[in-house]
CSV table of C-alpha atoms in Angstrom, one decimal:
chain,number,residue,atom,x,y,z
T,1,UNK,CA,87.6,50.1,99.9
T,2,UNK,CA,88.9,48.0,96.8
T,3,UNK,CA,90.8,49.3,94.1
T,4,UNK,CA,92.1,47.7,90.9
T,5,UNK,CA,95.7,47.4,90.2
T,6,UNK,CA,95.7,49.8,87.4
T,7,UNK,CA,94.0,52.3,89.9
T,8,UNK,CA,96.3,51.7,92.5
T,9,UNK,CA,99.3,52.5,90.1
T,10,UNK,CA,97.8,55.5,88.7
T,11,UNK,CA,97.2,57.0,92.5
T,12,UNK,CA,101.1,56.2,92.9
T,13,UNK,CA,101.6,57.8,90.5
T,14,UNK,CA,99.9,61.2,91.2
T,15,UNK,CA,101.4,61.2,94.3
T,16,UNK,CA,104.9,60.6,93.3
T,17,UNK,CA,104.5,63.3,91.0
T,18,UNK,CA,103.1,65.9,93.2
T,19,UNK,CA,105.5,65.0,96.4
T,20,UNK,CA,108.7,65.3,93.6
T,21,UNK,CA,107.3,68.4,92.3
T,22,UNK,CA,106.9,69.9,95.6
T,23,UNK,CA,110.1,68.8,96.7
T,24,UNK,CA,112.1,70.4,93.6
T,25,UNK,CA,109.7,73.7,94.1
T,26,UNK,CA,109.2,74.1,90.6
T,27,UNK,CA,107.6,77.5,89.7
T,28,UNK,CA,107.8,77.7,86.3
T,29,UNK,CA,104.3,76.7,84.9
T,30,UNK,CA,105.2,75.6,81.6
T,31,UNK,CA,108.1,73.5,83.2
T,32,UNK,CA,106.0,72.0,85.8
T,33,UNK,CA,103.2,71.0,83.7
T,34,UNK,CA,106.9,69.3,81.3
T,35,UNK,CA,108.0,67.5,84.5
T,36,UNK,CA,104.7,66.2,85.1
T,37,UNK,CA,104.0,64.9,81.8
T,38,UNK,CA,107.6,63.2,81.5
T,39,UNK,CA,107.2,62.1,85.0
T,40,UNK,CA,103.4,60.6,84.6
T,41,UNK,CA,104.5,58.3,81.9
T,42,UNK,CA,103.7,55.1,81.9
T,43,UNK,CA,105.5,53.1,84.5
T,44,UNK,CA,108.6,51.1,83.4
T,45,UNK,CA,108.9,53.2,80.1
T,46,UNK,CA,111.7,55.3,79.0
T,47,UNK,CA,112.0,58.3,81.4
T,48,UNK,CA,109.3,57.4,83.1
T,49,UNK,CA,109.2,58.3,87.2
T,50,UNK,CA,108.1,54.6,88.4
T,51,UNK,CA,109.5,51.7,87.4
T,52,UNK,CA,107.1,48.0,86.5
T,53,UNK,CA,105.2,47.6,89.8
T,54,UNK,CA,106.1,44.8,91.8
T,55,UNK,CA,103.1,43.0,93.8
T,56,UNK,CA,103.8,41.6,97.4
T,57,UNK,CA,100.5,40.3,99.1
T,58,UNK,CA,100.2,41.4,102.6
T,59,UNK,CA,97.5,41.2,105.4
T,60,UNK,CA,95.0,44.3,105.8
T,61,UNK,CA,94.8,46.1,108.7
T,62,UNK,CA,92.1,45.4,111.4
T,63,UNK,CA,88.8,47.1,111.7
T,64,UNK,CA,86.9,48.7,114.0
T,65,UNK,CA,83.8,47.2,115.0
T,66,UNK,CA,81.6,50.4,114.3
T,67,UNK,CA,81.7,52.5,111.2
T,68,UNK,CA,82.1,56.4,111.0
T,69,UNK,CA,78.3,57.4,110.7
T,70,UNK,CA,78.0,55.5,114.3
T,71,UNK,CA,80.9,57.8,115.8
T,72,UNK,CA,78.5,60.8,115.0
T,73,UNK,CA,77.4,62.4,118.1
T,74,UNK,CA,79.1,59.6,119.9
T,75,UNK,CA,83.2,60.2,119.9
T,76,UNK,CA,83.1,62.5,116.9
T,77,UNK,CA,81.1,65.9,116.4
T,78,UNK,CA,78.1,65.6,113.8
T,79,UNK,CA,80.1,68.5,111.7
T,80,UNK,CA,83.5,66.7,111.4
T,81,UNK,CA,82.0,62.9,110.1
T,82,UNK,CA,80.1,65.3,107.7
T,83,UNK,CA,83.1,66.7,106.6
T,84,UNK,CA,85.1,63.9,106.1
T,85,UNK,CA,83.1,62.0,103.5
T,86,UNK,CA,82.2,65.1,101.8
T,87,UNK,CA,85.5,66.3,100.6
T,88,UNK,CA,85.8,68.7,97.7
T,89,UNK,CA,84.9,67.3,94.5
T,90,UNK,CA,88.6,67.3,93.1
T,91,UNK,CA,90.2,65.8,96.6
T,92,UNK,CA,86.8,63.0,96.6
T,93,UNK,CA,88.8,60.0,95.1
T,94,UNK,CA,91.4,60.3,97.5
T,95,UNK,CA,90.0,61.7,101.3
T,96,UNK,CA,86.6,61.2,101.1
T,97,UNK,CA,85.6,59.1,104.6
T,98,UNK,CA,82.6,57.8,103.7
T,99,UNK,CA,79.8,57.3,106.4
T,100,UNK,CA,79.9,53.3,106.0
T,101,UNK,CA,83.6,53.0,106.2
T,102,UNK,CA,85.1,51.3,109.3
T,103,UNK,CA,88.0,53.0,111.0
T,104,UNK,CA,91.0,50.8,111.8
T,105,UNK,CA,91.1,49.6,115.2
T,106,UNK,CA,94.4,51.2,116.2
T,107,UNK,CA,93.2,54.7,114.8
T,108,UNK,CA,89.6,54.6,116.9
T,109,UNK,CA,91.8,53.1,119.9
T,110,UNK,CA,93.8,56.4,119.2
T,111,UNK,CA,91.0,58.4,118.9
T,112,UNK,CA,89.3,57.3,121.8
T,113,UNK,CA,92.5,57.9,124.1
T,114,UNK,CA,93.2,61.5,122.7
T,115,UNK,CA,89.5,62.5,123.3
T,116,UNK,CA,87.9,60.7,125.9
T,117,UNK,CA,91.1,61.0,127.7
T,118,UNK,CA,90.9,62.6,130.9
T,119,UNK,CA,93.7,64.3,132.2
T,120,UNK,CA,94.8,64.3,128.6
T,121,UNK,CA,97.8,62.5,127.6
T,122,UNK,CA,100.2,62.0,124.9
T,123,UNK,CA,99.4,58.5,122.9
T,124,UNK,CA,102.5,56.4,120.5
T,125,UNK,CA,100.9,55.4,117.5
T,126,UNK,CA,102.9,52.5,116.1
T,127,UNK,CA,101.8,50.6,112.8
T,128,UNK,CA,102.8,50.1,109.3
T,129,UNK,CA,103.5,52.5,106.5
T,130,UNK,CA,99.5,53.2,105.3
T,131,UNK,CA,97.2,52.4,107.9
T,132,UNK,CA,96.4,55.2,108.5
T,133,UNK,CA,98.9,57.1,111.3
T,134,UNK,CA,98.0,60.5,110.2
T,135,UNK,CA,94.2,60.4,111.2
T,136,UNK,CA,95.0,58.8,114.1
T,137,UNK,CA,96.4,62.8,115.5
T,138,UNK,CA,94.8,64.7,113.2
T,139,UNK,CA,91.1,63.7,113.3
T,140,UNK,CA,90.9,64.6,117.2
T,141,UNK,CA,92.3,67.8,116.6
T,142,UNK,CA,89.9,68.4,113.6
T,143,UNK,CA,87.3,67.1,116.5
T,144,UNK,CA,88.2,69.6,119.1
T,145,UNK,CA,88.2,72.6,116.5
T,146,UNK,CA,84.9,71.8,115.6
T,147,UNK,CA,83.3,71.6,118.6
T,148,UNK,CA,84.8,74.8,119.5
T,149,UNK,CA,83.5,76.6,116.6
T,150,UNK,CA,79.9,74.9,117.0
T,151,UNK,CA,80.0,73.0,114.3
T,152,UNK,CA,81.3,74.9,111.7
T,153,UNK,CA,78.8,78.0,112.7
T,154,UNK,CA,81.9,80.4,114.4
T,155,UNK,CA,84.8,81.3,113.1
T,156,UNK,CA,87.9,80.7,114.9
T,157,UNK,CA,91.1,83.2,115.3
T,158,UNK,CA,94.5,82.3,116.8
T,159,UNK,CA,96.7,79.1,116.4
T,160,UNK,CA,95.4,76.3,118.3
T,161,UNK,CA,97.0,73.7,116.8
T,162,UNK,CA,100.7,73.9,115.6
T,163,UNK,CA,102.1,71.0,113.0
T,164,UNK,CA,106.1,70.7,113.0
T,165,UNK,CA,107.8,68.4,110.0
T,166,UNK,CA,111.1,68.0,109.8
T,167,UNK,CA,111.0,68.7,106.0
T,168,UNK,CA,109.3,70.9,103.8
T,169,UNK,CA,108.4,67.6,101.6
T,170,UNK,CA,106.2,66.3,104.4
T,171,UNK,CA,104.5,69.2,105.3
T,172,UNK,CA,103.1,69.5,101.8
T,173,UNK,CA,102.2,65.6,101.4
T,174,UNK,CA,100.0,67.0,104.5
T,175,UNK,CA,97.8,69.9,102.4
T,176,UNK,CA,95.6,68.0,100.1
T,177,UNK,CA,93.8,66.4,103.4
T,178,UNK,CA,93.6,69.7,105.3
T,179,UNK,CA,91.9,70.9,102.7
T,180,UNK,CA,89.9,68.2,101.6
T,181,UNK,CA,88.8,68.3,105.5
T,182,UNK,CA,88.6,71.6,106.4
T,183,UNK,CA,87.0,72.9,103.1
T,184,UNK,CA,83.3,71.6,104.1
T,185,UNK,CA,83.4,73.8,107.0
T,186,UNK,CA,82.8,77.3,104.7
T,187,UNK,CA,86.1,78.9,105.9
T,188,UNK,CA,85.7,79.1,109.4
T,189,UNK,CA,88.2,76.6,110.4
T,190,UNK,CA,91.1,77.5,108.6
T,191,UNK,CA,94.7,76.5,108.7
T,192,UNK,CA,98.2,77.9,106.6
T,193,UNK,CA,101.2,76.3,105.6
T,194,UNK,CA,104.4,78.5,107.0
T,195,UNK,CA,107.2,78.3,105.0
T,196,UNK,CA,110.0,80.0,103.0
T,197,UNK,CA,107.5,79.3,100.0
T,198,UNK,CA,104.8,81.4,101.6
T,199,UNK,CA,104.3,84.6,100.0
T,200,UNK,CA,103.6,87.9,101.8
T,201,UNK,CA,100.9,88.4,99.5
T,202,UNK,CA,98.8,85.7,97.7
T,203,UNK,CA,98.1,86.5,93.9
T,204,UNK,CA,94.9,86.6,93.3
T,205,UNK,CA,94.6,83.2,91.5
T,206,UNK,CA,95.7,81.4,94.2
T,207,UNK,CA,92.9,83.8,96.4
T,208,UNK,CA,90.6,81.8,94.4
T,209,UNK,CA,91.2,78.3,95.7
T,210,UNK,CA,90.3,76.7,99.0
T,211,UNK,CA,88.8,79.1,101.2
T,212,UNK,CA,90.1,77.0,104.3
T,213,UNK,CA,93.7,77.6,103.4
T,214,UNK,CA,95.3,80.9,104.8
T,215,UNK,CA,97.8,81.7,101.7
T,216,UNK,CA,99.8,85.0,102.7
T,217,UNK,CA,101.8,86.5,105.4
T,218,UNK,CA,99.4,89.1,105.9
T,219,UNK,CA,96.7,87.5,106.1
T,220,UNK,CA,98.2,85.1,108.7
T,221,UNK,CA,99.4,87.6,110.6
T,222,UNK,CA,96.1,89.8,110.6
T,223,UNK,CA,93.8,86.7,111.3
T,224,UNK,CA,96.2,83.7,112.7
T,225,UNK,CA,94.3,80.7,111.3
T,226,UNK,CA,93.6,77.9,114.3
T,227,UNK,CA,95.9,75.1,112.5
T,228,UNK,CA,99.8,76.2,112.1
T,229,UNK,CA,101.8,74.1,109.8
T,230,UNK,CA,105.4,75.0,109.7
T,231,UNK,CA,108.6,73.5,110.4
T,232,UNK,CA,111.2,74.2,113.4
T,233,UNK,CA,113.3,77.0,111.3
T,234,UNK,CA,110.2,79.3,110.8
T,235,UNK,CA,109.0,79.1,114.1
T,236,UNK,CA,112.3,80.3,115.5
T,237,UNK,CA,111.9,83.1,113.3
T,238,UNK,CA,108.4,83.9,114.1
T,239,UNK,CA,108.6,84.0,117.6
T,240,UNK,CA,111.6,86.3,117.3
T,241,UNK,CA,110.7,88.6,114.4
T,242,UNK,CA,109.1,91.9,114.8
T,243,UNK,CA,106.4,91.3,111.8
T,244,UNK,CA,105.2,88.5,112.9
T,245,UNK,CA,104.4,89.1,116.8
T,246,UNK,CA,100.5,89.7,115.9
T,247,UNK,CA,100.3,86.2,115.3
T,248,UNK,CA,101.7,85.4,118.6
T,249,UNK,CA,99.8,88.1,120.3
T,250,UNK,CA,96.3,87.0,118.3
T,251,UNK,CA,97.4,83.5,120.0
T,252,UNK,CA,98.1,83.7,123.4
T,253,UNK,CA,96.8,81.4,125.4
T,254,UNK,CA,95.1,79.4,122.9
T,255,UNK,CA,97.4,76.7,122.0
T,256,UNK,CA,96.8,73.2,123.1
């Protein structure tokens, strides 16, 4: 996929924002929607978040030799390719996989390994900032929940995945593609993101939005979504608080 350079530096530019604005955990609307008009200036100008881009050429990554739509049926389920290059509209730009894309060679290598792998086994992904690292581990365990909930048609209860970052910042640089991923599926693969941020209840505007993500406490607890994504501190304090034991109990045994 080719992008112009004025493209590329607007997309840095939404990211930045959103990964600064998650990190400072900004709740006030009215200052969050300040921060991200100061911070969404024009790069280089006064007070703006990015300073003039700076151009180094570099060689692409390799290819695979097949594209995505050939992986259907073959490595991948039908349901997941499907997915992937039909994102939500608002996450399209960004995380749609289109059928006639080519997967870098190290992610189907990965893919390959973590699937087809038999006993399985753990695989070291090592490659450069943007080729891709995260679909090389998530894809196959988007792969494997789909399959177990026949493509989409049953809905799944009880953590069989569990993500663990280090930082609250990279967990949320992590939601837009679970969403943009999981969303095609109708809300029967879910996942939740686990943090202090999480409220007990969700308000009901935030019901509203994508009905893959799990958004309160008591919902994750009544009906534990498949895909956990948390960090080291709340797990400690899940597996040894009270209130949250249905969520290990609703689990047991399914974890992978």
């Amino acid at each position: 996929m080719s992008m112009r350079y004025g493209e590329i530096i607007q997309h840095l530019q939404r990211s930045a924002t959103r990964a600064i604005l998650g990190l400072q955990g900004v709740r006030n609307e009215a200052l969050r929607e300040y921060l991200q008009d100061i911070y969404q200036r024009f790069p280089g100008k006064p007070g703006s978040l990015l300073a003039d881009p700076v151009f180094e050429a570099t060689f692409g990554w390799k290819e695979a030799d097949v594209d995505m739509a050939g992986l259907s049926g073959d490595l991948l389920h039908p349901s997941l390719v499907q997915a992937l290059a039909s994102p939500p509209r608002a996450l399209e730009e960004e995380y749609a996989f289109p059928l006639n894309r080519r997967p870098y060679r190290h992610q189907l290598e990965a893919w390959r390994a973590l699937i087809e792998g038999k006993p399985p086994r753990s695989v070291l992904v090592s490659s450069g900032t943007g080729s891709g690292k995260t679909e090389c581990f998530l894809i196959p365990i988007l792969d494997d929940l789909a399959r177990a909930s026949d493509g989409g048609k049953r809905r799944l209860t009880g953590v069989q995945a569990l993500f663990l970052y280090p930082l609250n910042a990279l967990i949320k640089s992590q939601k837009d593609r679970l969403a943009a991923w999981t969303e095609p599926f109708g809300g029967t693969l879910r996942w939740c993101l686990y943090n202090r941020d999480t409220q007990e209840h969700a308000p009901p505007q935030r019901q509203q939005e994508f009905r893959s993500e799990v958004k309160g406490r008591d919902v994750l607890r009544a009906d534990p979504p498949p895909i956990l994504v948390t960090n080291a501190t709340m797990l400690e304090y899940m597996l040894v608080r009270r209130v949250d034991r249905p969520i290990i109990d609703q689990s047991q045994g399914k974890l992978k």
